[in-house]
Amino acid sequence: NKHYANISNPSNELCYLCGEPIDWNDHKDNIYYGKYPSIDHVKPLSKGGEDTWDNVKLAHISCNSKKGANEYD
């Protein structure tokens, strides 16, 4: 996915929330599981964050879900 490539560093593909590796293979038949990457807004849009490359990072789907609309400390 070209959008993931804009924020992904192949030598350091870690979830910025928990620090564990991203698993690009954690899916089957268009069902994506916990370690698959998602794009997270560091400062959520609902809290005034912008939809810019400076405000997004890779996070596991599961970590991003837990974070929700909160800001990461």
GROMACS .gro file of N, CA, C and O in nm:
model
  292
    1ASN      N    1   0.084  -0.117   0.000
    1ASN     CA    2   0.000   0.000   0.000
    1ASN      C    3   0.088   0.124   0.000
    1ASN      O    4   0.175   0.140   0.085
    2LYS      N    5   0.067   0.212  -0.095
    2LYS     CA    6   0.155   0.328  -0.110
    2LYS      C    7   0.149   0.422   0.009
    2LYS      O    8   0.245   0.489   0.041
    3HIS      N    9   0.036   0.429   0.079
    3HIS     CA   10   0.025   0.517   0.195
    3HIS      C   11   0.111   0.466   0.310
    3HIS      O   12   0.175   0.544   0.378
    4TYR      N   13   0.112   0.335   0.332
    4TYR     CA   14   0.197   0.277   0.436
    4TYR      C   15   0.344   0.301   0.404
    4TYR      O   16   0.422   0.327   0.492
    5ALA      N   17   0.378   0.295   0.276
    5ALA     CA   18   0.518   0.315   0.236
    5ALA      C   19   0.568   0.454   0.272
    5ALA      O   20   0.685   0.472   0.300
    6ASN      N   21   0.478   0.551   0.274
    6ASN     CA   22   0.518   0.688   0.308
    6ASN      C   23   0.562   0.703   0.453
    6ASN      O   24   0.638   0.792   0.487
    7ILE      N   25   0.512   0.617   0.542
    7ILE     CA   26   0.548   0.629   0.684
    7ILE      C   27   0.624   0.508   0.736
    7ILE      O   28   0.663   0.504   0.850
    8SER      N   29   0.645   0.410   0.650
    8SER     CA   30   0.711   0.287   0.691
    8SER      C   31   0.860   0.293   0.660
    8SER      O   32   0.900   0.334   0.552
    9ASN      N   33   0.940   0.252   0.756
    9ASN     CA   34   1.083   0.239   0.737
    9ASN      C   35   1.114   0.091   0.742
    9ASN      O   36   1.107   0.030   0.849
   10PRO      N   37   1.145   0.028   0.627
   10PRO     CA   38   1.163  -0.117   0.624
   10PRO      C   39   1.264  -0.172   0.724
   10PRO      O   40   1.252  -0.284   0.769
   11SER      N   41   1.362  -0.092   0.763
   11SER     CA   42   1.462  -0.142   0.858
   11SER      C   43   1.415  -0.131   1.002
   11SER      O   44   1.479  -0.182   1.092
   12ASN      N   45   1.304  -0.062   1.026
   12ASN     CA   46   1.257  -0.042   1.163
   12ASN      C   47   1.105  -0.038   1.166
   12ASN      O   48   1.046   0.062   1.203
   13GLU      N   49   1.042  -0.148   1.125
   13GLU     CA   50   0.896  -0.151   1.121
   13GLU      C   51   0.841  -0.199   1.254
   13GLU      O   52   0.806  -0.314   1.273
   14LEU      N   53   0.836  -0.106   1.348
   14LEU     CA   54   0.786  -0.135   1.481
   14LEU      C   55   0.660  -0.053   1.506
   14LEU      O   56   0.647   0.059   1.459
   15CYS      N   57   0.571  -0.108   1.585
   15CYS     CA   58   0.455  -0.034   1.632
   15CYS      C   59   0.506   0.077   1.724
   15CYS      O   60   0.579   0.049   1.819
   16TYR      N   61   0.472   0.200   1.696
   16TYR     CA   62   0.524   0.309   1.779
   16TYR      C   63   0.460   0.310   1.917
   16TYR      O   64   0.513   0.373   2.008
   17LEU      N   65   0.348   0.240   1.935
   17LEU     CA   66   0.281   0.239   2.065
   17LEU      C   67   0.340   0.136   2.161
   17LEU      O   68   0.355   0.164   2.280
   18CYS      N   69   0.372   0.016   2.112
   18CYS     CA   70   0.424  -0.088   2.202
   18CYS      C   71   0.569  -0.126   2.174
   18CYS      O   72   0.631  -0.192   2.256
   19GLY      N   73   0.622  -0.087   2.058
   19GLY     CA   74   0.761  -0.116   2.025
   19GLY      C   75   0.785  -0.254   1.966
   19GLY      O   76   0.899  -0.288   1.937
   20GLU      N   77   0.680  -0.334   1.949
   20GLU     CA   78   0.694  -0.468   1.892
   20GLU      C   79   0.689  -0.462   1.739
   20GLU      O   80   0.630  -0.369   1.682
   21PRO      N   81   0.746  -0.563   1.671
   21PRO     CA   82   0.746  -0.563   1.524
   21PRO      C   83   0.606  -0.567   1.464
   21PRO      O   84   0.516  -0.631   1.517
   22ILE      N   85   0.593  -0.499   1.352
   22ILE     CA   86   0.472  -0.504   1.269
   22ILE      C   87   0.475  -0.637   1.193
   22ILE      O   88   0.580  -0.682   1.151
   23ASP      N   89   0.360  -0.700   1.177
   23ASP     CA   90   0.353  -0.826   1.101
   23ASP      C   91   0.262  -0.805   0.980
   23ASP      O   92   0.141  -0.809   0.989
   24TRP      N   93   0.327  -0.783   0.865
   24TRP     CA   94   0.253  -0.758   0.740
   24TRP      C   95   0.176  -0.882   0.695
   24TRP      O   96   0.091  -0.873   0.607
   25ASN      N   97   0.205  -0.998   0.753
   25ASN     CA   98   0.138  -1.122   0.714
   25ASN      C   99   0.027  -1.161   0.810
   25ASN      O  100  -0.030  -1.270   0.798
   26ASP      N  101  -0.007  -1.076   0.905
   26ASP     CA  102  -0.108  -1.109   1.005
   26ASP      C  103  -0.249  -1.080   0.951
   26ASP      O  104  -0.323  -0.997   1.004
   27HIS      N  105  -0.282  -1.148   0.842
   27HIS     CA  106  -0.414  -1.134   0.780
   27HIS      C  107  -0.445  -1.257   0.696
   27HIS      O  108  -0.356  -1.333   0.661
   28LYS      N  109  -0.571  -1.274   0.667
   28LYS     CA  110  -0.615  -1.383   0.580
   28LYS      C  111  -0.748  -1.343   0.519
   28LYS      O  112  -0.840  -1.302   0.590
   29ASP      N  113  -0.757  -1.352   0.387
   29ASP     CA  114  -0.882  -1.324   0.316
   29ASP      C  115  -0.943  -1.190   0.355
   29ASP      O  116  -1.060  -1.180   0.389
   30ASN      N  117  -0.862  -1.085   0.352
   30ASN     CA  118  -0.906  -0.949   0.385
   30ASN      C  119  -0.955  -0.932   0.528
   30ASN      O  120  -1.032  -0.840   0.559
   31ILE      N  121  -0.914  -1.021   0.618
   31ILE     CA  122  -0.939  -1.005   0.761
   31ILE      C  123  -0.803  -0.977   0.824
   31ILE      O  124  -0.710  -1.055   0.811
   32TYR      N  125  -0.792  -0.864   0.891
   32TYR     CA  126  -0.665  -0.819   0.946
   32TYR      C  127  -0.665  -0.836   1.097
   32TYR      O  128  -0.758  -0.794   1.165
   33TYR      N  129  -0.557  -0.896   1.148
   33TYR     CA  130  -0.548  -0.929   1.290
   33TYR      C  131  -0.459  -0.830   1.364
   33TYR      O  132  -0.404  -0.738   1.306
   34GLY      N  133  -0.444  -0.850   1.493
   34GLY     CA  134  -0.383  -0.756   1.586
   34GLY      C  135  -0.246  -0.700   1.553
   34GLY      O  136  -0.219  -0.584   1.582
   35LYS      N  137  -0.157  -0.780   1.495
   35LYS     CA  138  -0.020  -0.732   1.470
   35LYS      C  139  -0.004  -0.666   1.333
   35LYS      O  140   0.102  -0.615   1.299
   36TYR      N  141  -0.112  -0.668   1.253
   36TYR     CA  142  -0.109  -0.602   1.121
   36TYR      C  143  -0.102  -0.451   1.143
   36TYR      O  144  -0.159  -0.399   1.239
   37PRO      N  145  -0.033  -0.378   1.056
   37PRO     CA  146  -0.019  -0.234   1.077
   37PRO      C  147  -0.145  -0.155   1.042
   37PRO      O  148  -0.222  -0.192   0.954
   38SER      N  149  -0.162  -0.047   1.113
   38SER     CA  150  -0.263   0.052   1.081
   38SER      C  151  -0.195   0.188   1.088
   38SER      O  152  -0.089   0.203   1.147
   39ILE      N  153  -0.257   0.285   1.026
   39ILE     CA  154  -0.204   0.421   1.033
   39ILE      C  155  -0.274   0.492   1.148
   39ILE      O  156  -0.397   0.500   1.151
   40ASP      N  157  -0.196   0.538   1.245
   40ASP     CA  158  -0.253   0.606   1.361
   40ASP      C  159  -0.220   0.754   1.357
   40ASP      O  160  -0.107   0.793   1.325
   41HIS      N  161  -0.317   0.836   1.389
   41HIS     CA  162  -0.293   0.979   1.406
   41HIS      C  163  -0.242   0.999   1.549
   41HIS      O  164  -0.313   0.970   1.645
   42VAL      N  165  -0.119   1.044   1.563
   42VAL     CA  166  -0.058   1.064   1.694
   42VAL      C  167  -0.144   1.159   1.777
   42VAL      O  168  -0.180   1.129   1.890
   43LYS      N  169  -0.177   1.273   1.722
   43LYS     CA  170  -0.277   1.361   1.783
   43LYS      C  171  -0.405   1.339   1.704
   43LYS      O  172  -0.414   1.377   1.587
   44PRO      N  173  -0.505   1.277   1.765
   44PRO     CA  174  -0.626   1.241   1.693
   44PRO      C  175  -0.694   1.360   1.624
   44PRO      O  176  -0.688   1.474   1.675
   45LEU      N  177  -0.755   1.332   1.511
   45LEU     CA  178  -0.827   1.436   1.438
   45LEU      C  179  -0.934   1.499   1.527
   45LEU      O  180  -0.955   1.621   1.522
   46SER      N  181  -0.997   1.418   1.610
   46SER     CA  182  -1.103   1.468   1.698
   46SER      C  183  -1.050   1.562   1.807
   46SER      O  184  -1.127   1.633   1.870
   47LYS      N  185  -0.918   1.562   1.827
   47LYS     CA  186  -0.856   1.650   1.927
   47LYS      C  187  -0.777   1.764   1.861
   47LYS      O  188  -0.690   1.824   1.922
   48GLY      N  189  -0.806   1.788   1.733
   48GLY     CA  190  -0.740   1.898   1.662
   48GLY      C  191  -0.617   1.858   1.584
   48GLY      O  192  -0.549   1.943   1.528
   49GLY      N  193  -0.586   1.728   1.579
   49GLY     CA  194  -0.472   1.682   1.501
   49GLY      C  195  -0.498   1.697   1.352
   49GLY      O  196  -0.614   1.705   1.308
   50GLU      N  197  -0.392   1.702   1.276
   50GLU     CA  198  -0.404   1.719   1.131
   50GLU      C  199  -0.384   1.587   1.059
   50GLU      O  200  -0.318   1.497   1.109
   51ASP      N  201  -0.441   1.579   0.941
   51ASP     CA  202  -0.426   1.460   0.857
   51ASP      C  203  -0.305   1.481   0.767
   51ASP      O  204  -0.317   1.499   0.646
   52THR      N  205  -0.186   1.482   0.830
   52THR     CA  206  -0.060   1.506   0.760
   52THR      C  207   0.038   1.393   0.793
   52THR      O  208   0.022   1.324   0.894
   53TRP      N  209   0.141   1.379   0.710
   53TRP     CA  210   0.241   1.273   0.733
   53TRP      C  211   0.316   1.295   0.864
   53TRP      O  212   0.362   1.200   0.926
   54ASP      N  213   0.326   1.418   0.910
   54ASP     CA  214   0.394   1.446   1.037
   54ASP      C  215   0.314   1.398   1.157
   54ASP      O  216   0.369   1.386   1.266
   55ASN      N  217   0.185   1.371   1.139
   55ASN     CA  218   0.099   1.333   1.250
   55ASN      C  219   0.054   1.188   1.243
   55ASN      O  220  -0.035   1.147   1.316
   56VAL      N  221   0.114   1.108   1.156
   56VAL     CA  222   0.076   0.967   1.147
   56VAL      C  223   0.197   0.876   1.164
   56VAL      O  224   0.309   0.911   1.126
   57LYS      N  225   0.172   0.761   1.226
   57LYS     CA  226   0.275   0.660   1.246
   57LYS      C  227   0.210   0.523   1.234
   57LYS      O  228   0.089   0.509   1.247
   58LEU      N  229   0.295   0.421   1.213
   58LEU     CA  230   0.245   0.284   1.208
   58LEU      C  231   0.220   0.231   1.349
   58LEU      O  232   0.302   0.252   1.438
   59ALA      N  233   0.107   0.165   1.366
   59ALA     CA  234   0.075   0.101   1.493
   59ALA      C  235   0.001  -0.028   1.462
   59ALA      O  236  -0.067  -0.039   1.360
   60HIS      N  237   0.017  -0.128   1.549
   60HIS     CA  238  -0.063  -0.249   1.533
   60HIS      C  239  -0.211  -0.211   1.537
   60HIS      O  240  -0.250  -0.118   1.608
   61ILE      N  241  -0.292  -0.286   1.466
   61ILE     CA  242  -0.436  -0.264   1.472
   61ILE      C  243  -0.484  -0.273   1.617
   61ILE      O  244  -0.563  -0.189   1.663
   62SER      N  245  -0.435  -0.372   1.690
   62SER     CA  246  -0.480  -0.390   1.829
   62SER      C  247  -0.438  -0.273   1.918
   62SER      O  248  -0.516  -0.226   2.001
   63CYS      N  249  -0.316  -0.224   1.903
   63CYS     CA  250  -0.268  -0.111   1.984
   63CYS      C  251  -0.344   0.017   1.949
   63CYS      O  252  -0.381   0.095   2.037
   64ASN      N  253  -0.368   0.036   1.820
   64ASN     CA  254  -0.440   0.154   1.774
   64ASN      C  255  -0.584   0.152   1.829
   64ASN      O  256  -0.636   0.255   1.872
   65SER      N  257  -0.645   0.036   1.831
   65SER     CA  258  -0.781   0.024   1.885
   65SER      C  259  -0.785   0.058   2.033
   65SER      O  260  -0.877   0.125   2.081
   66LYS      N  261  -0.684   0.010   2.107
   66LYS     CA  262  -0.678   0.038   2.251
   66LYS      C  263  -0.657   0.187   2.276
   66LYS      O  264  -0.714   0.242   2.370
   67LYS      N  265  -0.575   0.251   2.195
   67LYS     CA  266  -0.547   0.394   2.210
   67LYS      C  267  -0.672   0.476   2.182
   67LYS      O  268  -0.698   0.574   2.250
   68GLY      N  269  -0.749   0.435   2.082
   68GLY     CA  270  -0.870   0.507   2.047
   68GLY      C  271  -0.842   0.651   2.012
   68GLY      O  272  -0.745   0.682   1.943
   69ALA      N  273  -0.925   0.742   2.061
   69ALA     CA  274  -0.910   0.885   2.030
   69ALA      C  275  -0.828   0.958   2.135
   69ALA      O  276  -0.838   1.079   2.149
   70ASN      N  277  -0.745   0.884   2.207
   70ASN     CA  278  -0.657   0.947   2.307
   70ASN      C  279  -0.526   0.985   2.243
   70ASN      O  280  -0.483   0.927   2.144
   71GLU      N  281  -0.457   1.080   2.304
   71GLU     CA  282  -0.324   1.115   2.258
   71GLU      C  283  -0.223   1.022   2.323
   71GLU      O  284  -0.241   0.979   2.436
   72TYR      N  285  -0.118   0.989   2.248
   72TYR     CA  286  -0.014   0.902   2.301
   72TYR      C  287   0.080   0.983   2.387
   72TYR      O  288   0.125   1.090   2.350
   73ASP      N  289   0.108   0.933   2.508
   73ASP     CA  290   0.200   1.003   2.597
   73ASP      C  291   0.343   0.963   2.570
   73ASP      O  292   0.379   0.854   2.561
   0.00000   0.00000   0.00000
